[in-house]
PDB file of C-alpha atoms in Angstrom:
ATOM      1  CA  PRO A 459     116.576 121.255  68.754  1.00  0.00           C
ATOM      2  CA  GLN A 460     113.554 123.331  67.730  1.00  0.00           C
ATOM      3  CA  ARG A 461     111.196 120.637  68.932  1.00  0.00           C
ATOM      4  CA  HIS A 462     113.096 120.385  72.216  1.00  0.00           C
ATOM      5  CA  GLN A 463     112.678 124.118  72.760  1.00  0.00           C
ATOM      6  CA  ALA A 464     109.003 123.930  71.873  1.00  0.00           C
ATOM      7  CA  TRP A 465     108.534 121.076  74.363  1.00  0.00           C
ATOM      8  CA  LEU A 466     110.296 122.936  77.181  1.00  0.00           C
ATOM      9  CA  ALA A 467     108.185 126.005  76.484  1.00  0.00           C
ATOM     10  CA  GLU A 468     105.011 123.890  76.637  1.00  0.00           C
ATOM     11  CA  VAL A 469     106.084 122.344  79.959  1.00  0.00           C
ATOM     12  CA  THR A 470     106.876 125.770  81.390  1.00  0.00           C
ATOM     13  CA  ILE A 471     103.425 127.047  80.470  1.00  0.00           C
ATOM     14  CA  SER A 472     101.824 123.948  81.999  1.00  0.00           C
ATOM     15  CA  LEU A 473     103.787 124.313  85.234  1.00  0.00           C
ATOM     16  CA  LYS A 474     102.673 127.907  85.590  1.00  0.00           C
ATOM     17  CA  ARG A 475      99.052 126.760  85.394  1.00  0.00           C
ATOM     18  CA  ILE A 476      99.519 124.336  88.283  1.00  0.00           C
ATOM     19  CA  GLU A 477      99.498 125.966  91.693  1.00  0.00           C
ATOM     20  CA  GLN A 478     101.526 123.182  93.325  1.00  0.00           C
ATOM     21  CA  ALA A 479     103.882 122.096  90.541  1.00  0.00           C
ATOM     22  CA  LEU A 480     105.849 118.902  91.021  1.00  0.00           C
ATOM     23  CA  ARG A 481     108.930 120.487  89.471  1.00  0.00           C
ATOM     24  CA  ASN A 482     110.238 124.029  89.471  1.00  0.00           C
ATOM     25  CA  THR A 483     111.911 123.743  86.076  1.00  0.00           C
ATOM     26  CA  ALA A 484     110.815 122.216  82.788  1.00  0.00           C
ATOM     27  CA  LEU A 485     112.424 118.886  81.958  1.00  0.00           C
ATOM     28  CA  MET A 486     112.669 116.694  78.901  1.00  0.00           C
ATOM     29  CA  LEU A 487     111.002 113.303  78.810  1.00  0.00           C
ATOM     30  CA  ILE A 488     113.018 110.268  79.908  1.00  0.00           C
ATOM     31  CA  LEU A 489     113.893 107.729  77.218  1.00  0.00           C
ATOM     32  CA  ASP A 490     113.769 103.980  77.719  1.00  0.00           C
ATOM     33  CA  VAL A 491     117.278 102.490  77.495  1.00  0.00           C
ATOM     34  CA  LYS A 492     117.380  98.697  77.343  1.00  0.00           C
ATOM     35  CA  THR A 493     120.780  98.498  79.026  1.00  0.00           C
ATOM     36  CA  ARG A 494     119.756 100.625  82.018  1.00  0.00           C
ATOM     37  CA  TRP A 495     117.802  99.086  84.889  1.00  0.00           C
ATOM     38  CA  SER A 496     114.278 100.399  85.510  1.00  0.00           C
ATOM     39  CA  SER A 497     114.440 102.836  82.594  1.00  0.00           C
ATOM     40  CA  MET A 498     111.027 101.673  81.337  1.00  0.00           C
ATOM     41  CA  HIS A 499     109.436 102.554  84.684  1.00  0.00           C
ATOM     42  CA  GLN A 500     111.184 105.924  84.746  1.00  0.00           C
ATOM     43  CA  MET A 501     110.049 106.695  81.195  1.00  0.00           C
ATOM     44  CA  LEU A 502     106.389 105.826  81.853  1.00  0.00           C
ATOM     45  CA  ARG A 503     106.305 107.584  85.222  1.00  0.00           C
ATOM     46  CA  CYS A 504     107.662 110.775  83.635  1.00  0.00           C
ATOM     47  CA  ALA A 505     105.131 110.485  80.799  1.00  0.00           C
ATOM     48  CA  LEU A 506     102.272 110.239  83.316  1.00  0.00           C
ATOM     49  CA  ASP A 507     103.558 113.344  85.108  1.00  0.00           C
ATOM     50  CA  TYR A 508     103.489 115.194  81.786  1.00  0.00           C
ATOM     51  CA  ARG A 509     100.312 113.621  80.405  1.00  0.00           C
ATOM     52  CA  ASP A 510      98.493 116.891  79.737  1.00  0.00           C
ATOM     53  CA  VAL A 511     101.624 118.454  78.265  1.00  0.00           C
ATOM     54  CA  ILE A 512     102.133 115.495  75.926  1.00  0.00           C
ATOM     55  CA  ASP A 513      98.532 115.650  74.704  1.00  0.00           C
ATOM     56  CA  ASN A 514      98.775 119.392  74.092  1.00  0.00           C
ATOM     57  CA  PHE A 515     102.176 119.112  72.386  1.00  0.00           C
ATOM     58  CA  VAL A 516     100.999 116.330  70.063  1.00  0.00           C
ATOM     59  CA  ALA A 517      97.827 118.267  69.204  1.00  0.00           C
ATOM     60  CA  LYS A 518      99.865 121.338  68.181  1.00  0.00           C
ATOM     61  CA  ASN A 519     102.224 119.366  65.919  1.00  0.00           C
ATOM     62  CA  ARG A 520     100.537 118.058  62.788  1.00  0.00           C
ATOM     63  CA  GLU A 521     103.195 115.423  62.097  1.00  0.00           C
ATOM     64  CA  LEU A 522     102.667 113.930  65.566  1.00  0.00           C
ATOM     65  CA  ARG A 523      98.868 113.782  65.640  1.00  0.00           C
ATOM     66  CA  SER A 524      98.794 110.210  64.359  1.00  0.00           C
ATOM     67  CA  LEU A 525     100.656 109.219  67.532  1.00  0.00           C
ATOM     68  CA  LYS A 526      98.079 110.736  69.878  1.00  0.00           C
ATOM     69  CA  LEU A 527      97.400 108.471  72.868  1.00  0.00           C
ATOM     70  CA  SER A 528      93.819 107.579  73.708  1.00  0.00           C
ATOM     71  CA  THR A 529      92.336 107.417  77.190  1.00  0.00           C
ATOM     72  CA  ALA A 530      92.671 103.624  77.037  1.00  0.00           C
ATOM     73  CA  ASP A 531      96.353 104.000  76.156  1.00  0.00           C
ATOM     74  CA  TRP A 532      96.957 106.233  79.164  1.00  0.00           C
ATOM     75  CA  ASP A 533      95.069 103.831  81.425  1.00  0.00           C
ATOM     76  CA  ALA A 534      97.297 100.988  80.195  1.00  0.00           C
ATOM     77  CA  ILE A 535     100.412 103.091  80.795  1.00  0.00           C
ATOM     78  CA  ALA A 536      99.240 103.810  84.350  1.00  0.00           C
ATOM     79  CA  LEU A 537      98.736 100.081  84.990  1.00  0.00           C
ATOM     80  CA  VAL A 538     102.142  99.081  83.618  1.00  0.00           C
ATOM     81  CA  THR A 539     103.838 101.859  85.595  1.00  0.00           C
ATOM     82  CA  LYS A 540     102.238 100.555  88.779  1.00  0.00           C
ATOM     83  CA  TRP A 541     103.425  97.025  88.033  1.00  0.00           C
ATOM     84  CA  LEU A 542     106.969  98.095  87.211  1.00  0.00           C
ATOM     85  CA  LYS A 543     107.244 100.077  90.453  1.00  0.00           C
ATOM     86  CA  SER A 544     107.762  96.822  92.367  1.00  0.00           C
ATOM     87  CA  PHE A 545     110.619  95.830  90.053  1.00  0.00           C
ATOM     88  CA  GLN A 546     112.134  99.299  90.319  1.00  0.00           C
ATOM     89  CA  SER A 547     112.006  99.095  94.119  1.00  0.00           C
ATOM     90  CA  ALA A 548     113.599  95.630  94.072  1.00  0.00           C
ATOM     91  CA  THR A 549     116.333  96.835  91.721  1.00  0.00           C
ATOM     92  CA  THR A 550     117.068  99.837  93.922  1.00  0.00           C
ATOM     93  CA  GLN A 551     117.146  97.688  97.034  1.00  0.00           C
ATOM     94  CA  MET A 552     119.611  95.207  95.535  1.00  0.00           C
ATOM     95  CA  SER A 553     121.881  97.748  93.865  1.00  0.00           C
ATOM     96  CA  THR A 554     122.198 100.259  96.719  1.00  0.00           C
ATOM     97  CA  THR A 555     122.687  97.947  99.681  1.00  0.00           C
ATOM     98  CA  LYS A 556     126.213  97.688 101.068  1.00  0.00           C
ATOM     99  CA  CYS A 557     125.615  94.204 102.419  1.00  0.00           C
ATOM    100  CA  SER A 558     123.568  91.997 100.099  1.00  0.00           C
ATOM    101  CA  MET A 559     122.325  88.728 101.557  1.00  0.00           C
ATOM    102  CA  LEU A 560     120.971  85.533 100.051  1.00  0.00           C
ATOM    103  CA  SER A 561     117.941  85.717 102.330  1.00  0.00           C
ATOM    104  CA  SER A 562     117.103  89.154 100.935  1.00  0.00           C
ATOM    105  CA  THR A 563     117.164  87.710  97.408  1.00  0.00           C
ATOM    106  CA  HIS A 564     114.739  85.011  98.539  1.00  0.00           C
ATOM    107  CA  ALA A 565     112.387  87.611 100.060  1.00  0.00           C
ATOM    108  CA  ILE A 566     112.552  89.933  97.047  1.00  0.00           C
ATOM    109  CA  PHE A 567     111.547  87.164  94.628  1.00  0.00           C
ATOM    110  CA  ARG A 568     108.660  86.176  96.876  1.00  0.00           C
ATOM    111  CA  GLY A 569     107.524  89.788  97.061  1.00  0.00           C
ATOM    112  CA  LEU A 570     107.634  90.254  93.296  1.00  0.00           C
ATOM    113  CA  GLN A 571     105.634  87.096  92.719  1.00  0.00           C
ATOM    114  CA  GLU A 572     103.010  88.183  95.241  1.00  0.00           C
ATOM    115  CA  ASP A 573     102.744  91.633  93.631  1.00  0.00           C
ATOM    116  CA  ILE A 574     102.173  90.082  90.199  1.00  0.00           C
ATOM    117  CA  ARG A 575      99.517  87.723  91.575  1.00  0.00           C
ATOM    118  CA  ASN A 576      97.721  90.676  93.157  1.00  0.00           C
ATOM    119  CA  SER A 577      97.978  92.647  89.917  1.00  0.00           C
ATOM    120  CA  LEU A 578      96.429  89.759  87.978  1.00  0.00           C
ATOM    121  CA  ALA A 579      93.588  89.526  90.502  1.00  0.00           C
ATOM    122  CA  GLU A 580      92.966  93.293  90.328  1.00  0.00           C
ATOM    123  CA  LEU A 581      93.207  93.524  86.541  1.00  0.00           C
ATOM    124  CA  PRO A 582      90.094  95.263  85.135  1.00  0.00           C
ATOM    125  CA  ASP A 583      87.798  93.162  82.950  1.00  0.00           C
ATOM    126  CA  GLY A 584      88.293  95.513  80.030  1.00  0.00           C
ATOM    127  CA  ALA A 585      92.087  95.490  80.207  1.00  0.00           C
ATOM    128  CA  PRO A 586      93.880  94.592  76.952  1.00  0.00           C
ATOM    129  CA  VAL A 587      94.651  90.899  76.507  1.00  0.00           C
ATOM    130  CA  LYS A 588      98.310  91.732  75.866  1.00  0.00           C
ATOM    131  CA  LEU A 589      98.658  93.178  79.368  1.00  0.00           C
ATOM    132  CA  LYS A 590      97.219  90.081  81.012  1.00  0.00           C
ATOM    133  CA  THR A 591      99.409  87.832  78.869  1.00  0.00           C
ATOM    134  CA  SER A 592     102.505  89.857  79.762  1.00  0.00           C
ATOM    135  CA  LEU A 593     101.721  89.613  83.478  1.00  0.00           C
ATOM    136  CA  MET A 594     101.313  85.846  83.247  1.00  0.00           C
ATOM    137  CA  LYS A 595     104.610  85.539  81.357  1.00  0.00           C
ATOM    138  CA  ALA A 596     106.334  87.668  83.999  1.00  0.00           C
ATOM    139  CA  HIS A 597     104.996  85.428  86.757  1.00  0.00           C
ATOM    140  CA  ARG A 598     106.166  82.293  84.946  1.00  0.00           C
ATOM    141  CA  LYS A 599     109.625  83.795  84.395  1.00  0.00           C
ATOM    142  CA  LEU A 600     109.914  84.698  88.080  1.00  0.00           C
ATOM    143  CA  SER A 601     108.825  81.172  88.966  1.00  0.00           C
ATOM    144  CA  ASP A 602     111.539  79.752  86.716  1.00  0.00           C
ATOM    145  CA  TYR A 603     114.170  81.815  88.517  1.00  0.00           C
ATOM    146  CA  TYR A 604     112.666  81.138  91.928  1.00  0.00           C
ATOM    147  CA  THR A 605     112.835  77.367  91.479  1.00  0.00           C
ATOM    148  CA  LYS A 606     116.560  77.703  90.769  1.00  0.00           C
ATOM    149  CA  LEU A 607     116.991  78.792  94.375  1.00  0.00           C
ATOM    150  CA  ASP A 608     116.222  75.194  95.337  1.00  0.00           C
ATOM    151  CA  GLU A 609     119.305  74.003  93.455  1.00  0.00           C
ATOM    152  CA  SER A 610     121.470  75.318  96.295  1.00  0.00           C
ATOM    153  CA  PRO A 611     120.641  74.802 100.005  1.00  0.00           C
ATOM    154  CA  TYR A 612     122.274  78.095 100.967  1.00  0.00           C
ATOM    155  CA  TYR A 613     119.299  80.244  99.963  1.00  0.00           C
ATOM    156  CA  ILE A 614     116.851  78.456 102.232  1.00  0.00           C
ATOM    157  CA  TRP A 615     119.452  78.113 104.993  1.00  0.00           C
ATOM    158  CA  SER A 616     120.127  81.846 104.891  1.00  0.00           C
ATOM    159  CA  SER A 617     116.387  82.517 105.188  1.00  0.00           C
ATOM    160  CA  LEU A 618     116.091  80.111 108.118  1.00  0.00           C
ATOM    161  CA  LEU A 619     118.869  82.064 109.864  1.00  0.00           C
ATOM    162  CA  ASP A 620     117.493  85.501 109.006  1.00  0.00           C
ATOM    163  CA  PRO A 621     115.753  86.943 112.123  1.00  0.00           C
ATOM    164  CA  ARG A 622     113.305  88.766 109.837  1.00  0.00           C
ATOM    165  CA  ILE A 623     112.167  85.512 108.163  1.00  0.00           C
ATOM    166  CA  SER A 624     113.189  82.502 110.258  1.00  0.00           C
ATOM    167  CA  TYR A 625     111.447  79.140 110.148  1.00  0.00           C
ATOM    168  CA  GLN A 626     107.974  80.530 110.831  1.00  0.00           C
ATOM    169  CA  GLY A 627     108.203  82.959 107.936  1.00  0.00           C
ATOM    170  CA  LEU A 628     109.195  80.272 105.447  1.00  0.00           C
ATOM    171  CA  LEU A 629     106.502  77.944 106.786  1.00  0.00           C
ATOM    172  CA  ALA A 630     103.873  80.634 106.211  1.00  0.00           C
ATOM    173  CA  ASP A 631     105.146  81.106 102.642  1.00  0.00           C
ATOM    174  CA  CYS A 632     104.626  77.402 101.950  1.00  0.00           C
ATOM    175  CA  GLY A 633     100.885  77.741 102.553  1.00  0.00           C
ATOM    176  CA  ASP A 634      99.120  74.447 101.828  1.00  0.00           C
ATOM    177  CA  ASP A 635     101.776  73.197  99.416  1.00  0.00           C
ATOM    178  CA  ILE A 636     102.868  69.830 100.819  1.00  0.00           C
ATOM    179  CA  SER A 637     105.933  69.557  98.567  1.00  0.00           C
ATOM    180  CA  LEU A 638     107.229  72.971  99.716  1.00  0.00           C
ATOM    181  CA  LYS A 639     106.703  72.032 103.356  1.00  0.00           C
ATOM    182  CA  SER A 640     108.562  68.772 102.804  1.00  0.00           C
ATOM    183  CA  HIS A 641     111.464  70.621 101.170  1.00  0.00           C
ATOM    184  CA  LEU A 642     111.557  73.099 104.058  1.00  0.00           C
ATOM    185  CA  GLU A 643     111.622  70.364 106.686  1.00  0.00           C
ATOM    186  CA  LEU A 644     114.428  68.564 104.855  1.00  0.00           C
ATOM    187  CA  ALA A 645     116.510  71.747 104.763  1.00  0.00           C
ATOM    188  CA  LYS A 646     115.760  72.338 108.437  1.00  0.00           C
ATOM    189  CA  GLU A 647     116.948  68.841 109.370  1.00  0.00           C
ATOM    190  CA  CYS A 648     120.191  69.279 107.403  1.00  0.00           C
ATOM    191  CA  LEU A 649     120.868  72.562 109.163  1.00  0.00           C
ATOM    192  CA  THR A 650     120.008  71.204 112.602  1.00  0.00           C
ATOM    193  CA  ALA A 651     122.533  68.418 112.116  1.00  0.00           C
ATOM    194  CA  HIS A 652     125.311  71.026 112.178  1.00  0.00           C
ATOM    195  CA  ILE A 653     124.034  73.515 114.763  1.00  0.00           C
ATOM    196  CA  ASN A 654     122.467  72.874 118.173  1.00  0.00           C
ATOM    197  CA  GLU A 655     121.289  76.427 118.910  1.00  0.00           C
ATOM    198  CA  LEU A 656     118.606  76.630 116.233  1.00  0.00           C
ATOM    199  CA  GLU A 657     115.606  75.598 118.332  1.00  0.00           C
ATOM    200  CA  GLU A 658     116.288  78.387 120.800  1.00  0.00           C
ATOM    201  CA  PHE A 659     116.708  80.872 117.947  1.00  0.00           C
ATOM    202  CA  TRP A 660     113.464  79.808 116.244  1.00  0.00           C
ATOM    203  CA  LYS A 661     111.519  80.412 119.448  1.00  0.00           C
ATOM    204  CA  LEU A 662     112.285  84.125 119.189  1.00  0.00           C
ATOM    205  CA  PRO A 663     109.686  86.405 117.510  1.00  0.00           C
ATOM    206  CA  GLN A 664     110.377  87.582 113.947  1.00  0.00           C
ATOM    207  CA  GLU A 665     112.056  90.972 113.611  1.00  0.00           C
ATOM    208  CA  ASP A 666     110.653  93.797 111.492  1.00  0.00           C
ATOM    209  CA  PHE A 667     111.891  93.466 107.920  1.00  0.00           C
ATOM    210  CA  GLU A 668     112.301  97.208 107.369  1.00  0.00           C
ATOM    211  CA  ASN A 669     114.105  98.099 110.589  1.00  0.00           C
ATOM    212  CA  CYS A 670     116.220  95.032 111.372  1.00  0.00           C
ATOM    213  CA  ASP A 671     119.775  94.597 110.057  1.00  0.00           C
ATOM    214  CA  PRO A 672     120.508  90.835 110.252  1.00  0.00           C
ATOM    215  CA  VAL A 673     124.284  91.401 110.357  1.00  0.00           C
ATOM    216  CA  GLN A 674     124.059  93.718 113.353  1.00  0.00           C
ATOM    217  CA  TRP A 675     121.416  91.497 114.930  1.00  0.00           C
ATOM    218  CA  TRP A 676     123.730  88.470 114.928  1.00  0.00           C
ATOM    219  CA  ALA A 677     126.730  90.562 115.961  1.00  0.00           C
ATOM    220  CA  GLY A 678     124.824  91.612 119.063  1.00  0.00           C
ATOM    221  CA  ARG A 679     123.947  88.025 120.002  1.00  0.00           C
ATOM    222  CA  ARG A 680     127.301  86.319 119.801  1.00  0.00           C
ATOM    223  CA  ALA A 681     127.197  85.511 123.501  1.00  0.00           C
ATOM    224  CA  GLN A 682     123.709  83.984 123.250  1.00  0.00           C
ATOM    225  CA  PHE A 683     124.403  82.021 120.051  1.00  0.00           C
ATOM    226  CA  PRO A 684     128.208  81.585 119.825  1.00  0.00           C
ATOM    227  CA  SER A 685     128.166  78.777 117.239  1.00  0.00           C
ATOM    228  CA  LEU A 686     125.238  80.033 115.226  1.00  0.00           C
ATOM    229  CA  SER A 687     126.525  83.606 114.927  1.00  0.00           C
ATOM    230  CA  ARG A 688     129.717  82.356 113.259  1.00  0.00           C
ATOM    231  CA  GLN A 689     127.615  80.728 110.550  1.00  0.00           C
ATOM    232  CA  CYS A 690     125.787  83.975 109.795  1.00  0.00           C
ATOM    233  CA  ASN A 691     128.526  86.055 108.225  1.00  0.00           C
ATOM    234  CA  PRO A 692     127.144  88.152 105.349  1.00  0.00           C
ATOM    235  CA  ILE A 693     127.477  86.618 101.910  1.00  0.00           C
ATOM    236  CA  GLY A 694     127.837  89.119  99.071  1.00  0.00           C
ATOM    237  CA  SER A 695     125.668  88.945  95.984  1.00  0.00           C
ATOM    238  CA  ALA A 696     126.508  89.406  92.311  1.00  0.00           C
ATOM    239  CA  VAL A 697     125.578  93.095  92.555  1.00  0.00           C
ATOM    240  CA  ALA A 698     128.874  93.996  94.236  1.00  0.00           C
ATOM    241  CA  VAL A 699     130.815  92.025  91.622  1.00  0.00           C
ATOM    242  CA  GLU A 700     128.885  93.705  88.823  1.00  0.00           C
ATOM    243  CA  ARG A 701     129.611  97.119  90.335  1.00  0.00           C
ATOM    244  CA  ILE A 702     133.344  96.320  90.291  1.00  0.00           C
ATOM    245  CA  PHE A 703     133.398  95.222  86.669  1.00  0.00           C
ATOM    246  CA  SER A 704     131.255  98.176  85.601  1.00  0.00           C
ATOM    247  CA  GLY A 705     134.439 100.178  86.158  1.00  0.00           C
ATOM    248  CA  GLY A 706     136.095  98.215  83.371  1.00  0.00           C
ATOM    249  CA  ARG A 707     135.651 101.150  80.991  1.00  0.00           C
ATOM    250  CA  ASP A 708     138.219 103.040  83.094  1.00  0.00           C
ATOM    251  CA  THR A 709     140.723 100.243  82.489  1.00  0.00           C
ATOM    252  CA  ILE A 710     139.913  99.463  78.856  1.00  0.00           C
ATOM    253  CA  SER A 711     140.387 102.865  77.245  1.00  0.00           C
ATOM    254  CA  LEU A 712     140.712 103.622  73.521  1.00  0.00           C
ATOM    255  CA  ARG A 713     144.487 103.332  73.775  1.00  0.00           C
ATOM    256  CA  ARG A 714     144.289 100.025  75.632  1.00  0.00           C
ATOM    257  CA  ALA A 715     141.636  98.286  73.544  1.00  0.00           C
ATOM    258  CA  SER A 716     143.924  95.335  72.734  1.00  0.00           C
ATOM    259  CA  LEU A 717     144.301  94.030  76.284  1.00  0.00           C
ATOM    260  CA  GLN A 718     143.960  90.283  76.660  1.00  0.00           C
ATOM    261  CA  PRO A 719     141.064  88.957  78.832  1.00  0.00           C
ATOM    262  CA  GLU A 720     143.434  87.589  81.474  1.00  0.00           C
ATOM    263  CA  THR A 721     145.249  90.933  81.673  1.00  0.00           C
ATOM    264  CA  ILE A 722     141.944  92.780  82.138  1.00  0.00           C
ATOM    265  CA  ARG A 723     140.876  90.338  84.847  1.00  0.00           C
ATOM    266  CA  THR A 724     144.180  90.765  86.694  1.00  0.00           C
ATOM    267  CA  LEU A 725     144.001  94.564  86.502  1.00  0.00           C
ATOM    268  CA  MET A 726     140.427  94.616  87.813  1.00  0.00           C
ATOM    269  CA  LEU A 727     141.312  92.356  90.736  1.00  0.00           C
ATOM    270  CA  VAL A 728     144.400  94.416  91.597  1.00  0.00           C
ATOM    271  CA  LYS A 729     142.341  97.631  91.516  1.00  0.00           C
ATOM    272  CA  GLN A 730     139.791  96.119  93.873  1.00  0.00           C
ATOM    273  CA  ARG A 731     142.488  94.873  96.262  1.00  0.00           C
ATOM    274  CA  LEU A 732     144.024  98.351  96.335  1.00  0.00           C
ATOM    275  CA  ARG A 733     140.594  99.890  96.962  1.00  0.00           C
ATOM    276  CA  LEU A 734     139.969  97.504  99.864  1.00  0.00           C
ATOM    277  CA  ALA A 735     143.427  98.224 101.285  1.00  0.00           C
ATOM    278  CA  ARG A 736     142.792 101.981 101.213  1.00  0.00           C
ATOM    279  CA  SER A 737     139.453 101.487 102.946  1.00  0.00           C
ATOM    280  CA  ALA A 738     141.102  99.375 105.640  1.00  0.00           C
ATOM    281  CA  ILE A 739     143.735 102.048 106.267  1.00  0.00           C
ATOM    282  CA  GLN A 740     141.082 104.763 106.563  1.00  0.00           C
ATOM    283  CA  GLU A 741     139.163 102.743 109.144  1.00  0.00           C
ATOM    284  CA  ILE A 742     142.244 102.425 111.422  1.00  0.00           C
TER     285      ILE A 742
END
């Protein structure tokens, strides 16, 4: 507690020195929690905001001086924070959306891979080897997950039917990779065998990714594409399911810790059905 008070006092003094302070009140540092998404990015970002305060606080406490961060350490923290910002943005996008789509998952993975490639290209010559190795491992891990999208045709089909991506967008992503182009054409042929309106749809220009809602877009074009629009109902992702089961702690209390797995599953499903029923009544 004494150290907490000393830290808050140091932050307050620092804020008073800054004419345009980022915060009006002194705050504690954010801890990294392995079970919380993006906590590493939040921790490092907060540390960068309080860089001068941290250096001053460590210098004033003899038992902490051995932990003093060098300029190279702070430069590395700034780099990692920049890299993790893309993952934090992707996490926020997937966890806050009310209508997750398979095509969005496809686009997010592509974006993360591109960001990591750019980070590797922009990595300073004097950057620590560990940082470069970590970036390469992250890119390989994303590639492992990305290739799993090919195990189901629905991911590429959803992207072909997304007005923000469409056939031209996927073709551009393939670049000069002949195998990717071949896979795309095969998926296109399988989709065309079921729907006759695709060629007309693919002639339309791509919509803006930030401003276009694919669900509303297809809802507004039912007359133009009657068969195709029925195939484009939104498909929920695992985020919504995870959000439901995150409420399990409300069901499994200390007095109900002996519930059987099947009982818990039934209770969670009943709660969700009741929640959906209440929402339906409110919309009437």
